[in-house]
Tab-separated table of C-alpha atoms in Angstrom:
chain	number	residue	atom	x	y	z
A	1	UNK	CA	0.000	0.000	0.000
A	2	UNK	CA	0.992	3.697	-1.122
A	3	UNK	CA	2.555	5.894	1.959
A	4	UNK	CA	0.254	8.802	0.551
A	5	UNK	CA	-3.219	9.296	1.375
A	6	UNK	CA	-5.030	8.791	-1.461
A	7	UNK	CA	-6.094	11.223	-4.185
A	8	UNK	CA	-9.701	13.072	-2.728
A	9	UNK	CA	-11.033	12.705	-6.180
A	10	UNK	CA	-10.570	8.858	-6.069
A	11	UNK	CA	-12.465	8.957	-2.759
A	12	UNK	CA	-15.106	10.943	-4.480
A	13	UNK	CA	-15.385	8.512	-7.446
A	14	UNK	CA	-15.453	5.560	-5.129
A	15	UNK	CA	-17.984	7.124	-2.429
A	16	UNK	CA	-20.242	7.635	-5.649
A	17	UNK	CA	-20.099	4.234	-7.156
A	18	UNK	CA	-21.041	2.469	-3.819
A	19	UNK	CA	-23.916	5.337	-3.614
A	20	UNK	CA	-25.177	4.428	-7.306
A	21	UNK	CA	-24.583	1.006	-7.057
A	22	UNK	CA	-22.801	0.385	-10.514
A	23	UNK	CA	-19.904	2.568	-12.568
A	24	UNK	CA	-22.702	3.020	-15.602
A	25	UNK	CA	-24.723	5.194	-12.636
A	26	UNK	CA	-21.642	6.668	-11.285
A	27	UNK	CA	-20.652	8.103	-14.024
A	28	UNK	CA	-23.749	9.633	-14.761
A	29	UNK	CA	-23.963	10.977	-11.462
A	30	UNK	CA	-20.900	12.343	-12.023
A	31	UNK	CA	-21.252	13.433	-15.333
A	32	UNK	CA	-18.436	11.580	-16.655
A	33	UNK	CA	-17.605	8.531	-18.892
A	34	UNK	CA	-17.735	4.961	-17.532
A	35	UNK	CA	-14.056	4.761	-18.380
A	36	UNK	CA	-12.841	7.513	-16.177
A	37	UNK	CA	-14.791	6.013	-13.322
A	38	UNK	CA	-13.223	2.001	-13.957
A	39	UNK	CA	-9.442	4.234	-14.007
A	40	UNK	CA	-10.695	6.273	-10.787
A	41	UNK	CA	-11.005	3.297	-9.538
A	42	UNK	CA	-7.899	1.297	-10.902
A	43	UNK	CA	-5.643	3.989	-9.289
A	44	UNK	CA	-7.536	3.951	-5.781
A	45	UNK	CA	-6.678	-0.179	-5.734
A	46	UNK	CA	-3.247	0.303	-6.727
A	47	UNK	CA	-3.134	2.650	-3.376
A	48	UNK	CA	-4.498	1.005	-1.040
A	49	UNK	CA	-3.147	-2.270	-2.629
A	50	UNK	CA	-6.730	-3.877	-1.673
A	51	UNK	CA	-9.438	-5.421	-4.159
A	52	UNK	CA	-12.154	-3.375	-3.996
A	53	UNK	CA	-14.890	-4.336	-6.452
A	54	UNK	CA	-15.739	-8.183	-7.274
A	55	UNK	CA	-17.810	-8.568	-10.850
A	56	UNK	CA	-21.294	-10.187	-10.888
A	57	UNK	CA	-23.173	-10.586	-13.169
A	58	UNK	CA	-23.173	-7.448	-15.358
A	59	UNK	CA	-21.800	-5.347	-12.559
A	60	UNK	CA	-19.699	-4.951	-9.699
A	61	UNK	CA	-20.339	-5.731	-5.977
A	62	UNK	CA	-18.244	-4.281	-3.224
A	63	UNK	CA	-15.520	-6.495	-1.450
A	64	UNK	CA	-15.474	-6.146	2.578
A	65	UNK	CA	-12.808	-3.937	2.182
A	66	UNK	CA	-14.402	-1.494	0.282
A	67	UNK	CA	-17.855	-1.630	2.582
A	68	UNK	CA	-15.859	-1.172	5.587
A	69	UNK	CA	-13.651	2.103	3.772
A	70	UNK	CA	-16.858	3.276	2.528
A	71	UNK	CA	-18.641	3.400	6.311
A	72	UNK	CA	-15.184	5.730	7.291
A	73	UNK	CA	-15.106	7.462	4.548
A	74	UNK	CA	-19.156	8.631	3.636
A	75	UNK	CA	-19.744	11.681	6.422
A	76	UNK	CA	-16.802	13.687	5.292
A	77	UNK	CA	-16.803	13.111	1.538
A	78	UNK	CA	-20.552	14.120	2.084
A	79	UNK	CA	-18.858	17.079	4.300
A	80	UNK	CA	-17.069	18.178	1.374
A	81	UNK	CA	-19.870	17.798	-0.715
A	82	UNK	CA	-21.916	20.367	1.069
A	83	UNK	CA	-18.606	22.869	1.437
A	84	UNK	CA	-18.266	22.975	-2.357
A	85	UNK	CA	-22.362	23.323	-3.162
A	86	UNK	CA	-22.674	26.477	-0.408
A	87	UNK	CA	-19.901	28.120	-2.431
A	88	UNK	CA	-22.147	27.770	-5.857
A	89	UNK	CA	-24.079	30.552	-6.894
A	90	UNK	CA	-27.636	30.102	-7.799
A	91	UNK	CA	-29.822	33.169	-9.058
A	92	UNK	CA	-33.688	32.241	-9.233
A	93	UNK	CA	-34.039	34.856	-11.698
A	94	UNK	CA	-31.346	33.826	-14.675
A	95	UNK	CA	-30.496	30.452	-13.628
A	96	UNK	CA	-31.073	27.498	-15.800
A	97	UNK	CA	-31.683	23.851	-13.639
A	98	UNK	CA	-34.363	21.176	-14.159
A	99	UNK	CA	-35.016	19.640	-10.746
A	100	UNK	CA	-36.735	16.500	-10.544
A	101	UNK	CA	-38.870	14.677	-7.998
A	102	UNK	CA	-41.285	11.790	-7.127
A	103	UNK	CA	-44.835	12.808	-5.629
A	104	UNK	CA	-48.364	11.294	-5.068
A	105	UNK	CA	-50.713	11.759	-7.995
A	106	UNK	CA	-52.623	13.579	-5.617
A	107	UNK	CA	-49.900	16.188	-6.059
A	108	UNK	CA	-48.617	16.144	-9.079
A	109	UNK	CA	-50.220	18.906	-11.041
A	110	UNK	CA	-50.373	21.198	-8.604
A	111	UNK	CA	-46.814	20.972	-8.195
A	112	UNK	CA	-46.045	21.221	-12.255
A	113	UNK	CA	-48.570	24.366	-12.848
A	114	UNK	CA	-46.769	25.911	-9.713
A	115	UNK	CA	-43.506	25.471	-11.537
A	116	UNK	CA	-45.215	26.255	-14.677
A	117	UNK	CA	-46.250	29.659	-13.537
A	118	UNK	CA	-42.503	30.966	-12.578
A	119	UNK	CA	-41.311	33.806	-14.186
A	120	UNK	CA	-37.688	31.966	-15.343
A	121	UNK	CA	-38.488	29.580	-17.804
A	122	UNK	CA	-35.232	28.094	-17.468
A	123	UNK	CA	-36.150	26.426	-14.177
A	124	UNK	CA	-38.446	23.184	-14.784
A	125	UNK	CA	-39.573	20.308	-12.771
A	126	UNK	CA	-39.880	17.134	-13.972
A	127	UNK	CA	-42.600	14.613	-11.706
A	128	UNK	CA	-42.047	11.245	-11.910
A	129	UNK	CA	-44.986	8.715	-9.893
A	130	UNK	CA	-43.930	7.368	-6.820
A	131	UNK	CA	-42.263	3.515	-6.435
A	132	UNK	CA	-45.103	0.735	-6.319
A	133	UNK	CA	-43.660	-0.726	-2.897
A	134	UNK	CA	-42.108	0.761	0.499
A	135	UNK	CA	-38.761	-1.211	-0.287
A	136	UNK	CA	-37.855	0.688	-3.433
A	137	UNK	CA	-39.154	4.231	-2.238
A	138	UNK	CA	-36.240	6.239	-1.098
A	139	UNK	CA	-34.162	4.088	-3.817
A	140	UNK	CA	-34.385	7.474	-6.509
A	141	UNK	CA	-33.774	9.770	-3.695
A	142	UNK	CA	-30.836	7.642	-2.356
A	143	UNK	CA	-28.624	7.325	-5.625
A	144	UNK	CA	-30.209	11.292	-6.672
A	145	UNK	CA	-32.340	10.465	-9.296
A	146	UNK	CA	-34.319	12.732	-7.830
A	147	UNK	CA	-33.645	16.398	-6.162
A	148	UNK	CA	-36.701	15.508	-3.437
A	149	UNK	CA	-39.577	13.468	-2.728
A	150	UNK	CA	-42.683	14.291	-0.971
A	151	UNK	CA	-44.863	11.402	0.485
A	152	UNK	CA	-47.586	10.710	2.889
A	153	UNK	CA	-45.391	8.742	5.626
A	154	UNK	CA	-42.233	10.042	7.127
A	155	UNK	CA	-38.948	8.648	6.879
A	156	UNK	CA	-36.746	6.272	8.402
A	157	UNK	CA	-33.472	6.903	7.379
A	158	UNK	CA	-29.559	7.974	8.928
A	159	UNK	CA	-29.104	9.720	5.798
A	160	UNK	CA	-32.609	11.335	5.091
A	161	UNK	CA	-33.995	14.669	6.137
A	162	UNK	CA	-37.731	15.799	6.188
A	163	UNK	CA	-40.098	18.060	7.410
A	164	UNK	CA	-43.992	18.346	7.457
A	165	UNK	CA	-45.718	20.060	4.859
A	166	UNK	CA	-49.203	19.787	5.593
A	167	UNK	CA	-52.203	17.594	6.562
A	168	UNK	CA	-54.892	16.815	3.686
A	169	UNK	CA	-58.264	15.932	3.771
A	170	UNK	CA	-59.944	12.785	2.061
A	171	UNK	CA	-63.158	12.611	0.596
A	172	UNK	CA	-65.762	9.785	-1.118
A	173	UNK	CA	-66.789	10.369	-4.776
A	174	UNK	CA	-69.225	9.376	-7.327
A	175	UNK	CA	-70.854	10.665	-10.328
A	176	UNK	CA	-73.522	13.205	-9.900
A	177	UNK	CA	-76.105	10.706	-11.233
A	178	UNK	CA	-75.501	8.022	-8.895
A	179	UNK	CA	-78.920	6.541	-8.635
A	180	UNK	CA	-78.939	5.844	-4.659
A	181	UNK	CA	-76.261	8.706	-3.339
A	182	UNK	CA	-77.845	12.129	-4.287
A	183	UNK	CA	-76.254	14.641	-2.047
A	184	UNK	CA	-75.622	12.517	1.271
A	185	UNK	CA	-73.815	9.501	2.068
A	186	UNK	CA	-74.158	7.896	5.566
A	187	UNK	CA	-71.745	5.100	6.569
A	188	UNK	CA	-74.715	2.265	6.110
A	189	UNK	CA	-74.693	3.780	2.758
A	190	UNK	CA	-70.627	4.055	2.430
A	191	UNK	CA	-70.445	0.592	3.278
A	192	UNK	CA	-73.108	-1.183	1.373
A	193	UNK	CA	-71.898	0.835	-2.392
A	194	UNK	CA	-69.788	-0.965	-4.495
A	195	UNK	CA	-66.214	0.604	-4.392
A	196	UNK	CA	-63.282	0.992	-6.601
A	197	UNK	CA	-60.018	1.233	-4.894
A	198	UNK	CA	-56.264	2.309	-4.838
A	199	UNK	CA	-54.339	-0.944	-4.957
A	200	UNK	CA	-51.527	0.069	-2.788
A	201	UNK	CA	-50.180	-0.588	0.675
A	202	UNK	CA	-48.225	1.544	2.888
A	203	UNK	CA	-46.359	-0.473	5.867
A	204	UNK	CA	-48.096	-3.254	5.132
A	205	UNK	CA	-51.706	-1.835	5.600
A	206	UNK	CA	-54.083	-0.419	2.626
A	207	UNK	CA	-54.608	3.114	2.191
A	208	UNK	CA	-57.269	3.767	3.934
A	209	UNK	CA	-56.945	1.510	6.907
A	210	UNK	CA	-53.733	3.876	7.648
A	211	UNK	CA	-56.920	6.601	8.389
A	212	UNK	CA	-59.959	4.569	9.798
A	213	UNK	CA	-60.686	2.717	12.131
A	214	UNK	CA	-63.733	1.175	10.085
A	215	UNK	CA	-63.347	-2.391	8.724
A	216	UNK	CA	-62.273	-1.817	4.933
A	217	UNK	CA	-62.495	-5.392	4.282
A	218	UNK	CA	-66.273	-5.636	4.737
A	219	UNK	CA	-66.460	-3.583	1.397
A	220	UNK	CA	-67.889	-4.759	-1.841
A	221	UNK	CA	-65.242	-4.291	-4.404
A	222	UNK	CA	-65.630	-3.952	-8.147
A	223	UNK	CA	-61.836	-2.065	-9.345
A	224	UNK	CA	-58.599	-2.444	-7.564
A	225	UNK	CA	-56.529	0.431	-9.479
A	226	UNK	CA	-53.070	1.728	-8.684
A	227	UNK	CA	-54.089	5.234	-10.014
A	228	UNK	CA	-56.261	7.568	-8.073
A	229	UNK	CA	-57.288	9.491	-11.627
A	230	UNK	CA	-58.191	6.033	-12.576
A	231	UNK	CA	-60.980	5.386	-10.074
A	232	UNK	CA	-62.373	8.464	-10.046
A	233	UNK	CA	-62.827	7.975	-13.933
A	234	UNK	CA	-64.298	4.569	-13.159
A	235	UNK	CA	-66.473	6.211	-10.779
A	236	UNK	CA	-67.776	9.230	-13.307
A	237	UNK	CA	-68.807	6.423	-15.708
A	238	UNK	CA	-70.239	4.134	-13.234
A	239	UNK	CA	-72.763	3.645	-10.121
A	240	UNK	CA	-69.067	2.650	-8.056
A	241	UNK	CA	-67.583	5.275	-5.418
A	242	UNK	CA	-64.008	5.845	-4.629
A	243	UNK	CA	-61.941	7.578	-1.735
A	244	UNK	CA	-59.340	10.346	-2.736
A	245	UNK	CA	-57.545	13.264	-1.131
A	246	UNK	CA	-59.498	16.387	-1.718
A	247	UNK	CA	-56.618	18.020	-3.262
A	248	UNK	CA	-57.365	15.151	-6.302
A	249	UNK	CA	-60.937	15.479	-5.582
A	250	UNK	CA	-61.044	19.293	-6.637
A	251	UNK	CA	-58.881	18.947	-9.685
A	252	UNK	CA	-61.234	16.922	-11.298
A	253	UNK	CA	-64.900	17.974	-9.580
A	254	UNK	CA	-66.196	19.306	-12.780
A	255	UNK	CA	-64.896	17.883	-15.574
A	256	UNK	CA	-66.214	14.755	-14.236
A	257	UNK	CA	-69.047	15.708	-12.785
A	258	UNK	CA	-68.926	14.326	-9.238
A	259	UNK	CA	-70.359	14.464	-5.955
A	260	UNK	CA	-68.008	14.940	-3.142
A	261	UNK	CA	-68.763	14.201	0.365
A	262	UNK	CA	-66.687	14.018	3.851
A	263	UNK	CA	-66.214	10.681	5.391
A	264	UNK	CA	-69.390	9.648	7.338
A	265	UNK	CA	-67.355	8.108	9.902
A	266	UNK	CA	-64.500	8.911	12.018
A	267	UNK	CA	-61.385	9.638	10.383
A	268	UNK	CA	-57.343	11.170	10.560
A	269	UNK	CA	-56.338	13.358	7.784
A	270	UNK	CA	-54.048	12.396	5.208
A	271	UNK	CA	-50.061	14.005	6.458
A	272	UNK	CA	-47.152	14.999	2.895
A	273	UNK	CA	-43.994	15.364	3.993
A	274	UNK	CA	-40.801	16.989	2.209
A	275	UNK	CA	-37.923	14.662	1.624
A	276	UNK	CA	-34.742	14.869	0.695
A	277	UNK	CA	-30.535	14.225	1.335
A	278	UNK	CA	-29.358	15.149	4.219
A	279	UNK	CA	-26.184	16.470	1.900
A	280	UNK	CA	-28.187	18.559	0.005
A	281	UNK	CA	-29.063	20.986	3.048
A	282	UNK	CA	-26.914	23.590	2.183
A	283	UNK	CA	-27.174	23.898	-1.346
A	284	UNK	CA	-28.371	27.139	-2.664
A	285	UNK	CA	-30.407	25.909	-5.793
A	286	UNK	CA	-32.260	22.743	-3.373
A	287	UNK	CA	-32.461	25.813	-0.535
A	288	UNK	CA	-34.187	27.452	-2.941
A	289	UNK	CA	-36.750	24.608	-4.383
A	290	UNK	CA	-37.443	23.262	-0.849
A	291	UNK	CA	-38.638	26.981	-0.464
A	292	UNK	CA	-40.630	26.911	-3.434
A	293	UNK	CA	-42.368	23.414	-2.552
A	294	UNK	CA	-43.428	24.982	1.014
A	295	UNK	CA	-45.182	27.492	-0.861
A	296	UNK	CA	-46.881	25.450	-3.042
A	297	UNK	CA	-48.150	23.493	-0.301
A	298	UNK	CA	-49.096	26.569	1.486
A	299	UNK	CA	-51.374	26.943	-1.555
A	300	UNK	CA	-52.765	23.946	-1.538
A	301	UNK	CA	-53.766	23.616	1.929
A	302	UNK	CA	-55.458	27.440	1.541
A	303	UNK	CA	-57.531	25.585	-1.390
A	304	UNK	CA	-58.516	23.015	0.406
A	305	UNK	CA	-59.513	24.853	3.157
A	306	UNK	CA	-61.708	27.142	1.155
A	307	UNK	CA	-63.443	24.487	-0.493
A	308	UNK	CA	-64.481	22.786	3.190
């Protein structure tokens, strides 16, 4: 082994390919070539004289060397990380940066015609839908895909920072000719209507069970969807009712001609919370779209609140 510390950048290039998981997502992270990554990382095992990555398959795991160099290593490359984007300049007004997150559909185009709106065209944001299953969720945020993520459950992670945007209401919908439900829905009623609903589990439990105590199962169900724009379409062309967030709810009110009511039965409201790298704290452009995201939440919840 080399008497020198190591080169920072090689620490840098090998922090990021155990962050990304493979050199192909490495090097985009870093925007780079594959082949300056594999040298980064040719030089860094001829200094430390230690194997560091094992092929498998198409790509690389780490050896127990590298794992354990990584765990010393990750706070103050990260350190660095946030030293260098503090220094960067980022002007609202002339910059140019597309930042990209995951949201609920709930969300998602009140977020994109907030972003729309801004008076710097140059700054987008690009929504992608959120991961089908709890074990994949923070996987975009972790190996920044994404600049954020917002979501209805807080997070669990060393490396993950949040904070609470604001709590939603939920609502039951059908179409405004619904030939039992004209204008009031009781519980008896809620229960004994044939349902459509959001095929989707969060810790283990369906949606709504996270917000009721009611028994869910005792429903009659016609549609298990994954898309909450897709049972309320069901319901608009149907005699079937669906629960959404009444941010979703309002979006679509009209053009589908719905009724919306308030639970008949005892319920919690429905919490988002802002996600995103602890890292990324002190950088001035994700300072600055953290800020915009609170606003637009502000928004919403004024909405919402109106429409009660």
């Amino acid at each position: 082994m080399s008497n020198e510390i190591p080169n920072l950048n090689l620490l840098a290039v090998f922090a990021a390919v155990m962050e990304q998981g493979s050199l192909s997502k490495a090097a985009e992270h870093l925007a780079t070539n594959q082949s300056t990554i594999s040298t980064a990382l040719s030089r860094l095992k001829k200094e430390t004289g230690k194997e560091l990555f094992v092929r498998s398959g198409r790509g690389v795991v780490p050896t127990a060397y590298a794992s354990n160099l990584f765990t010393q290593i990750q706070p103050s490359v990260q350190q660095l990380s946030q030293v260098f984007h503090s220094l960067k300049d980022f002007d609202p007004g002339r910059s140019t940066r597309k930042f990209v997150m995951t949201a609920p559909e709930h969300l998602q185009w009140l977020l994109l015609n907030h972003f729309e709106n801004k008076g710097n065209k140059n700054i987008s944001l690009e929504v992608f839908d959120q991961a089908d299953d709890d074990e994949t969720l923070y996987h975009g945020l972790l190996t920044q895909k994404f600049d954020v993520m917002v979501d209805i459950l807080p997070p669990n992670h060393p490396n993950i920072e949040s904070i609470h945007l604001f709590d939603g209401e939920f609502v039951i919908a059908c179409r405004q000719g619904h030939p039992r439900i004209k204008g009031a829905l009781s519980e008896a009623q809620y229960m004994s209507e044939t349902h459509a609903v959001l095929e989707r589990t969060r810790d283990k439990m369906r949606s709504l069970a996270h917000y009721t105590d009611i028994d869910t199962s005792k429903r009659k169900v016609a549609y298990h969807g994954k898309s909450l724009f897709n049972n309320l379409l069901m319901c608009s062309q149907s005699d079937f009712i669906t629960v959404v967030p009444l941010s979703m709810a309002l979006q679509f009110e009209k053009q589908l001609q719905l009724q919306v009511f308030k639970p008949p039965f005892n319920y919690k409201k429905v919490s988002n919370y802002l996600i995103w790298l602890k890292q990324l704290n002190h950088d001035p452009s994700h300072r600055w779209f953290r800020t915009e995201l609170v606003e637009a939440a502000k928004r919403i919840e004024t909405q919402m609140l109106n429409a009660l």
